[in-house]
């Protein structure tokens, strides 16, 4: 994944402001998404202790409503910026590829199969777009957001409970890696079939 993202470094530099904003808002959104479960947990504890009043319940509900709206707006903006960049890179590469196709001589089209050229013009460029959008989102979610969640849980909930909850992560990482290799193999087979 990192190798692919490094190859796309030219685009990330070109759209630097868009990505800085999208990633910053994604991190903020991750922090905001941790707050509602904590608020609900505290409210349940207060109900059990008998210290929850009608006024404090209304206040918690209003806070949850405001937090929901703010999280929605922040999510909308980072998704717009991140996936908008994915469409930009696909459009740029598609235009470059079309210009290159128009420059090629008839002998080029005799040597290369039409199916292979169509696969490059459609599926390969769409895969590039998915990598720039969902690939980067997955990378950020699996690193920065996970770190934010672990730090928040360790500091505000319980470091022991956090430690127990991350025990399955190494096994999940191995399974995801194996599954990723399987998907890559199937994707390559599908591309070859499309070319044929």
PDB file of C-alpha atoms in Angstrom:
ATOM      1  CA  UNK A   1       0.000   0.000   0.000  1.00  0.00           C
ATOM      2  CA  UNK A   2       2.783   2.405   0.919  1.00  0.00           C
ATOM      3  CA  UNK A   3       4.575   1.753  -2.376  1.00  0.00           C
ATOM      4  CA  UNK A   4       1.440   2.678  -4.330  1.00  0.00           C
ATOM      5  CA  UNK A   5       0.917   5.823  -2.272  1.00  0.00           C
ATOM      6  CA  UNK A   6       4.574   6.799  -2.823  1.00  0.00           C
ATOM      7  CA  UNK A   7       4.128   6.468  -6.587  1.00  0.00           C
ATOM      8  CA  UNK A   8       1.206   8.873  -6.304  1.00  0.00           C
ATOM      9  CA  UNK A   9       3.281  11.356  -4.308  1.00  0.00           C
ATOM     10  CA  UNK A  10       3.306  13.801  -7.253  1.00  0.00           C
ATOM     11  CA  UNK A  11      -0.480  14.060  -7.046  1.00  0.00           C
ATOM     12  CA  UNK A  12      -0.530  14.421  -3.266  1.00  0.00           C
ATOM     13  CA  UNK A  13       1.942  17.311  -3.590  1.00  0.00           C
ATOM     14  CA  UNK A  14      -0.167  18.876  -6.325  1.00  0.00           C
ATOM     15  CA  UNK A  15      -3.330  18.668  -4.196  1.00  0.00           C
ATOM     16  CA  UNK A  16      -1.521  19.257  -0.878  1.00  0.00           C
ATOM     17  CA  UNK A  17      -4.031  21.769   0.566  1.00  0.00           C
ATOM     18  CA  UNK A  18      -6.990  19.527  -0.227  1.00  0.00           C
ATOM     19  CA  UNK A  19      -5.353  16.538   1.459  1.00  0.00           C
ATOM     20  CA  UNK A  20      -4.163  18.472   4.517  1.00  0.00           C
ATOM     21  CA  UNK A  21      -7.720  19.715   5.084  1.00  0.00           C
ATOM     22  CA  UNK A  22      -9.281  16.288   4.453  1.00  0.00           C
ATOM     23  CA  UNK A  23      -6.872  14.435   6.757  1.00  0.00           C
ATOM     24  CA  UNK A  24      -7.163  17.074   9.512  1.00  0.00           C
ATOM     25  CA  UNK A  25     -10.950  16.912   9.406  1.00  0.00           C
ATOM     26  CA  UNK A  26     -10.835  13.108   9.353  1.00  0.00           C
ATOM     27  CA  UNK A  27      -8.788  13.140  12.574  1.00  0.00           C
ATOM     28  CA  UNK A  28     -11.169  15.666  14.167  1.00  0.00           C
ATOM     29  CA  UNK A  29     -14.095  13.494  13.101  1.00  0.00           C
ATOM     30  CA  UNK A  30     -12.436  10.473  14.699  1.00  0.00           C
ATOM     31  CA  UNK A  31     -12.132  12.345  17.976  1.00  0.00           C
ATOM     32  CA  UNK A  32     -15.751  13.532  17.770  1.00  0.00           C
ATOM     33  CA  UNK A  33     -16.972   9.979  17.155  1.00  0.00           C
ATOM     34  CA  UNK A  34     -15.375   8.797  20.402  1.00  0.00           C
ATOM     35  CA  UNK A  35     -17.328  11.313  22.503  1.00  0.00           C
ATOM     36  CA  UNK A  36     -20.962  10.015  22.199  1.00  0.00           C
ATOM     37  CA  UNK A  37     -20.281   6.537  23.638  1.00  0.00           C
ATOM     38  CA  UNK A  38     -18.442   8.162  26.539  1.00  0.00           C
ATOM     39  CA  UNK A  39     -21.319  10.585  27.147  1.00  0.00           C
ATOM     40  CA  UNK A  40     -23.885   7.781  27.041  1.00  0.00           C
ATOM     41  CA  UNK A  41     -21.740   5.680  29.402  1.00  0.00           C
ATOM     42  CA  UNK A  42     -21.505   8.523  31.923  1.00  0.00           C
ATOM     43  CA  UNK A  43     -25.244   9.122  31.652  1.00  0.00           C
ATOM     44  CA  UNK A  44     -25.966   5.458  32.354  1.00  0.00           C
ATOM     45  CA  UNK A  45     -23.626   5.591  35.355  1.00  0.00           C
ATOM     46  CA  UNK A  46     -25.434   8.714  36.639  1.00  0.00           C
ATOM     47  CA  UNK A  47     -28.825   7.017  36.185  1.00  0.00           C
ATOM     48  CA  UNK A  48     -27.591   3.999  38.129  1.00  0.00           C
ATOM     49  CA  UNK A  49     -26.242   6.229  40.923  1.00  0.00           C
ATOM     50  CA  UNK A  50     -29.504   8.191  40.967  1.00  0.00           C
ATOM     51  CA  UNK A  51     -27.765  11.506  40.271  1.00  0.00           C
ATOM     52  CA  UNK A  52     -29.312  12.081  36.825  1.00  0.00           C
ATOM     53  CA  UNK A  53     -31.894  14.852  36.844  1.00  0.00           C
ATOM     54  CA  UNK A  54     -34.365  15.787  34.150  1.00  0.00           C
ATOM     55  CA  UNK A  55     -32.369  18.913  33.334  1.00  0.00           C
ATOM     56  CA  UNK A  56     -29.062  17.064  33.044  1.00  0.00           C
ATOM     57  CA  UNK A  57     -30.708  14.436  30.804  1.00  0.00           C
ATOM     58  CA  UNK A  58     -32.029  17.166  28.467  1.00  0.00           C
ATOM     59  CA  UNK A  59     -28.563  18.762  28.433  1.00  0.00           C
ATOM     60  CA  UNK A  60     -26.908  15.469  27.488  1.00  0.00           C
ATOM     61  CA  UNK A  61     -29.472  14.894  24.718  1.00  0.00           C
ATOM     62  CA  UNK A  62     -28.884  18.412  23.354  1.00  0.00           C
ATOM     63  CA  UNK A  63     -25.125  17.887  23.457  1.00  0.00           C
ATOM     64  CA  UNK A  64     -25.508  14.599  21.582  1.00  0.00           C
ATOM     65  CA  UNK A  65     -27.701  16.284  18.960  1.00  0.00           C
ATOM     66  CA  UNK A  66     -25.193  19.119  18.446  1.00  0.00           C
ATOM     67  CA  UNK A  67     -22.319  16.636  18.316  1.00  0.00           C
ATOM     68  CA  UNK A  68     -24.180  14.581  15.706  1.00  0.00           C
ATOM     69  CA  UNK A  69     -24.747  17.616  13.474  1.00  0.00           C
ATOM     70  CA  UNK A  70     -21.130  18.808  13.833  1.00  0.00           C
ATOM     71  CA  UNK A  71     -19.781  15.308  13.112  1.00  0.00           C
ATOM     72  CA  UNK A  72     -22.009  15.060  10.046  1.00  0.00           C
ATOM     73  CA  UNK A  73     -20.813  18.409   8.688  1.00  0.00           C
ATOM     74  CA  UNK A  74     -17.137  17.603   9.324  1.00  0.00           C
ATOM     75  CA  UNK A  75     -17.590  14.176   7.698  1.00  0.00           C
ATOM     76  CA  UNK A  76     -19.263  15.725   4.668  1.00  0.00           C
ATOM     77  CA  UNK A  77     -16.412  18.179   4.131  1.00  0.00           C
ATOM     78  CA  UNK A  78     -13.580  15.648   4.470  1.00  0.00           C
ATOM     79  CA  UNK A  79     -15.369  13.179   2.181  1.00  0.00           C
ATOM     80  CA  UNK A  80     -15.974  15.911  -0.395  1.00  0.00           C
ATOM     81  CA  UNK A  81     -12.300  16.919  -0.325  1.00  0.00           C
ATOM     82  CA  UNK A  82     -10.846  13.401  -0.280  1.00  0.00           C
ATOM     83  CA  UNK A  83     -13.090  11.779  -2.879  1.00  0.00           C
ATOM     84  CA  UNK A  84     -13.120  14.936  -4.984  1.00  0.00           C
ATOM     85  CA  UNK A  85      -9.362  14.502  -5.314  1.00  0.00           C
ATOM     86  CA  UNK A  86      -9.917  10.921  -6.455  1.00  0.00           C
ATOM     87  CA  UNK A  87     -12.087  12.154  -9.320  1.00  0.00           C
ATOM     88  CA  UNK A  88      -9.513  14.824 -10.188  1.00  0.00           C
ATOM     89  CA  UNK A  89      -6.671  12.326 -10.521  1.00  0.00           C
ATOM     90  CA  UNK A  90      -8.810   9.972 -12.615  1.00  0.00           C
ATOM     91  CA  UNK A  91      -9.793  12.825 -14.943  1.00  0.00           C
ATOM     92  CA  UNK A  92      -6.171  13.978 -15.275  1.00  0.00           C
ATOM     93  CA  UNK A  93      -4.858  10.510 -16.052  1.00  0.00           C
ATOM     94  CA  UNK A  94      -7.719   9.752 -18.440  1.00  0.00           C
ATOM     95  CA  UNK A  95      -6.992  12.964 -20.385  1.00  0.00           C
ATOM     96  CA  UNK A  96      -3.268  12.156 -20.534  1.00  0.00           C
ATOM     97  CA  UNK A  97      -3.970   8.618 -21.693  1.00  0.00           C
ATOM     98  CA  UNK A  98      -6.354   9.823 -24.390  1.00  0.00           C
ATOM     99  CA  UNK A  99      -3.791  12.347 -25.645  1.00  0.00           C
ATOM    100  CA  UNK A 100      -1.220   9.551 -25.758  1.00  0.00           C
ATOM    101  CA  UNK A 101      -3.608   7.256 -27.642  1.00  0.00           C
ATOM    102  CA  UNK A 102      -4.223  10.005 -30.212  1.00  0.00           C
ATOM    103  CA  UNK A 103      -0.461  10.400 -30.769  1.00  0.00           C
ATOM    104  CA  UNK A 104       0.117   6.701 -31.431  1.00  0.00           C
ATOM    105  CA  UNK A 105       0.595   5.325 -34.924  1.00  0.00           C
ATOM    106  CA  UNK A 106      -1.573   2.602 -36.494  1.00  0.00           C
ATOM    107  CA  UNK A 107       1.221   0.065 -35.936  1.00  0.00           C
ATOM    108  CA  UNK A 108       0.807   0.582 -32.166  1.00  0.00           C
ATOM    109  CA  UNK A 109      -2.837  -0.456 -32.432  1.00  0.00           C
ATOM    110  CA  UNK A 110      -1.879  -3.487 -34.515  1.00  0.00           C
ATOM    111  CA  UNK A 111       0.597  -4.636 -31.845  1.00  0.00           C
ATOM    112  CA  UNK A 112      -1.709  -4.107 -28.855  1.00  0.00           C
ATOM    113  CA  UNK A 113      -5.041  -5.751 -28.301  1.00  0.00           C
ATOM    114  CA  UNK A 114      -8.051  -3.471 -28.085  1.00  0.00           C
ATOM    115  CA  UNK A 115      -9.232  -5.197 -24.894  1.00  0.00           C
ATOM    116  CA  UNK A 116      -5.954  -4.430 -23.120  1.00  0.00           C
ATOM    117  CA  UNK A 117      -6.116  -0.780 -24.139  1.00  0.00           C
ATOM    118  CA  UNK A 118      -9.743  -0.550 -23.009  1.00  0.00           C
ATOM    119  CA  UNK A 119      -8.843  -2.167 -19.676  1.00  0.00           C
ATOM    120  CA  UNK A 120      -6.164   0.468 -19.126  1.00  0.00           C
ATOM    121  CA  UNK A 121      -8.531   3.276 -20.098  1.00  0.00           C
ATOM    122  CA  UNK A 122     -11.347   2.108 -17.824  1.00  0.00           C
ATOM    123  CA  UNK A 123     -10.600  -0.382 -15.057  1.00  0.00           C
ATOM    124  CA  UNK A 124      -6.994   0.642 -14.375  1.00  0.00           C
ATOM    125  CA  UNK A 125      -7.881   4.318 -14.095  1.00  0.00           C
ATOM    126  CA  UNK A 126     -10.849   3.519 -11.904  1.00  0.00           C
ATOM    127  CA  UNK A 127      -8.559   1.441  -9.654  1.00  0.00           C
ATOM    128  CA  UNK A 128      -6.225   4.446  -9.435  1.00  0.00           C
ATOM    129  CA  UNK A 129      -9.139   6.639  -8.387  1.00  0.00           C
ATOM    130  CA  UNK A 130     -10.196   4.130  -5.726  1.00  0.00           C
ATOM    131  CA  UNK A 131      -6.619   3.999  -4.419  1.00  0.00           C
ATOM    132  CA  UNK A 132      -6.375   7.785  -4.128  1.00  0.00           C
ATOM    133  CA  UNK A 133      -9.762   7.928  -2.357  1.00  0.00           C
ATOM    134  CA  UNK A 134     -10.602   4.767  -0.433  1.00  0.00           C
ATOM    135  CA  UNK A 135      -7.005   3.525  -0.278  1.00  0.00           C
ATOM    136  CA  UNK A 136      -5.816   6.653   1.477  1.00  0.00           C
ATOM    137  CA  UNK A 137      -8.898   6.636   3.707  1.00  0.00           C
ATOM    138  CA  UNK A 138      -8.167   3.028   4.719  1.00  0.00           C
ATOM    139  CA  UNK A 139      -4.533   3.870   5.414  1.00  0.00           C
ATOM    140  CA  UNK A 140      -5.463   6.857   7.592  1.00  0.00           C
ATOM    141  CA  UNK A 141      -8.218   4.936   9.368  1.00  0.00           C
ATOM    142  CA  UNK A 142      -5.881   2.051  10.145  1.00  0.00           C
ATOM    143  CA  UNK A 143      -3.117   4.295  11.525  1.00  0.00           C
ATOM    144  CA  UNK A 144      -4.065   7.781  12.727  1.00  0.00           C
ATOM    145  CA  UNK A 145      -7.662   7.056  13.688  1.00  0.00           C
ATOM    146  CA  UNK A 146      -6.688   3.829  15.451  1.00  0.00           C
ATOM    147  CA  UNK A 147      -3.967   5.698  17.367  1.00  0.00           C
ATOM    148  CA  UNK A 148      -6.456   8.421  18.317  1.00  0.00           C
ATOM    149  CA  UNK A 149      -8.931   5.800  19.525  1.00  0.00           C
ATOM    150  CA  UNK A 150      -6.324   3.901  21.544  1.00  0.00           C
ATOM    151  CA  UNK A 151      -4.945   7.043  23.221  1.00  0.00           C
ATOM    152  CA  UNK A 152      -8.438   8.297  24.032  1.00  0.00           C
ATOM    153  CA  UNK A 153      -9.521   4.941  25.449  1.00  0.00           C
ATOM    154  CA  UNK A 154      -6.300   4.562  27.454  1.00  0.00           C
ATOM    155  CA  UNK A 155      -6.531   8.012  29.012  1.00  0.00           C
ATOM    156  CA  UNK A 156     -10.277   8.399  29.485  1.00  0.00           C
ATOM    157  CA  UNK A 157     -11.606   4.865  29.970  1.00  0.00           C
ATOM    158  CA  UNK A 158      -9.080   2.248  31.127  1.00  0.00           C
ATOM    159  CA  UNK A 159      -5.641   1.300  29.861  1.00  0.00           C
ATOM    160  CA  UNK A 160      -6.233  -2.315  30.978  1.00  0.00           C
ATOM    161  CA  UNK A 161      -9.482  -2.559  28.996  1.00  0.00           C
ATOM    162  CA  UNK A 162      -7.723  -0.952  26.004  1.00  0.00           C
ATOM    163  CA  UNK A 163      -4.924  -3.512  26.186  1.00  0.00           C
ATOM    164  CA  UNK A 164      -7.394  -6.399  26.264  1.00  0.00           C
ATOM    165  CA  UNK A 165      -9.369  -4.927  23.350  1.00  0.00           C
ATOM    166  CA  UNK A 166      -6.295  -4.726  21.068  1.00  0.00           C
ATOM    167  CA  UNK A 167      -5.175  -8.336  21.641  1.00  0.00           C
ATOM    168  CA  UNK A 168      -6.962  -9.598  18.464  1.00  0.00           C
ATOM    169  CA  UNK A 169      -5.377  -6.867  16.281  1.00  0.00           C
ATOM    170  CA  UNK A 170      -2.228  -8.825  15.223  1.00  0.00           C
ATOM    171  CA  UNK A 171      -4.378 -11.755  14.088  1.00  0.00           C
ATOM    172  CA  UNK A 172      -6.688  -9.383  12.233  1.00  0.00           C
ATOM    173  CA  UNK A 173      -3.662  -7.745  10.537  1.00  0.00           C
ATOM    174  CA  UNK A 174      -2.449 -11.134   9.286  1.00  0.00           C
ATOM    175  CA  UNK A 175      -5.917 -12.063   8.001  1.00  0.00           C
ATOM    176  CA  UNK A 176      -6.334  -8.689   6.260  1.00  0.00           C
ATOM    177  CA  UNK A 177      -2.912  -9.115   4.609  1.00  0.00           C
ATOM    178  CA  UNK A 178      -3.819 -12.575   3.317  1.00  0.00           C
ATOM    179  CA  UNK A 179      -7.217 -11.361   2.149  1.00  0.00           C
ATOM    180  CA  UNK A 180      -5.574  -8.388   0.394  1.00  0.00           C
ATOM    181  CA  UNK A 181      -3.226 -10.686  -1.540  1.00  0.00           C
ATOM    182  CA  UNK A 182      -6.190 -12.849  -2.548  1.00  0.00           C
ATOM    183  CA  UNK A 183      -8.154  -9.784  -3.728  1.00  0.00           C
ATOM    184  CA  UNK A 184      -5.131  -8.496  -5.683  1.00  0.00           C
ATOM    185  CA  UNK A 185      -4.773 -11.866  -7.419  1.00  0.00           C
ATOM    186  CA  UNK A 186      -8.483 -11.959  -8.310  1.00  0.00           C
ATOM    187  CA  UNK A 187      -8.365  -8.352  -9.541  1.00  0.00           C
ATOM    188  CA  UNK A 188      -5.412  -9.187 -11.816  1.00  0.00           C
ATOM    189  CA  UNK A 189      -7.295 -12.211 -13.164  1.00  0.00           C
ATOM    190  CA  UNK A 190     -10.355 -10.033 -13.835  1.00  0.00           C
ATOM    191  CA  UNK A 191      -8.198  -7.453 -15.648  1.00  0.00           C
ATOM    192  CA  UNK A 192      -6.648 -10.161 -17.812  1.00  0.00           C
ATOM    193  CA  UNK A 193     -10.075 -11.587 -18.613  1.00  0.00           C
ATOM    194  CA  UNK A 194     -11.289  -8.113 -19.531  1.00  0.00           C
ATOM    195  CA  UNK A 195      -8.260  -7.700 -21.809  1.00  0.00           C
ATOM    196  CA  UNK A 196      -8.990 -11.056 -23.497  1.00  0.00           C
TER     197      UNK A 196
END
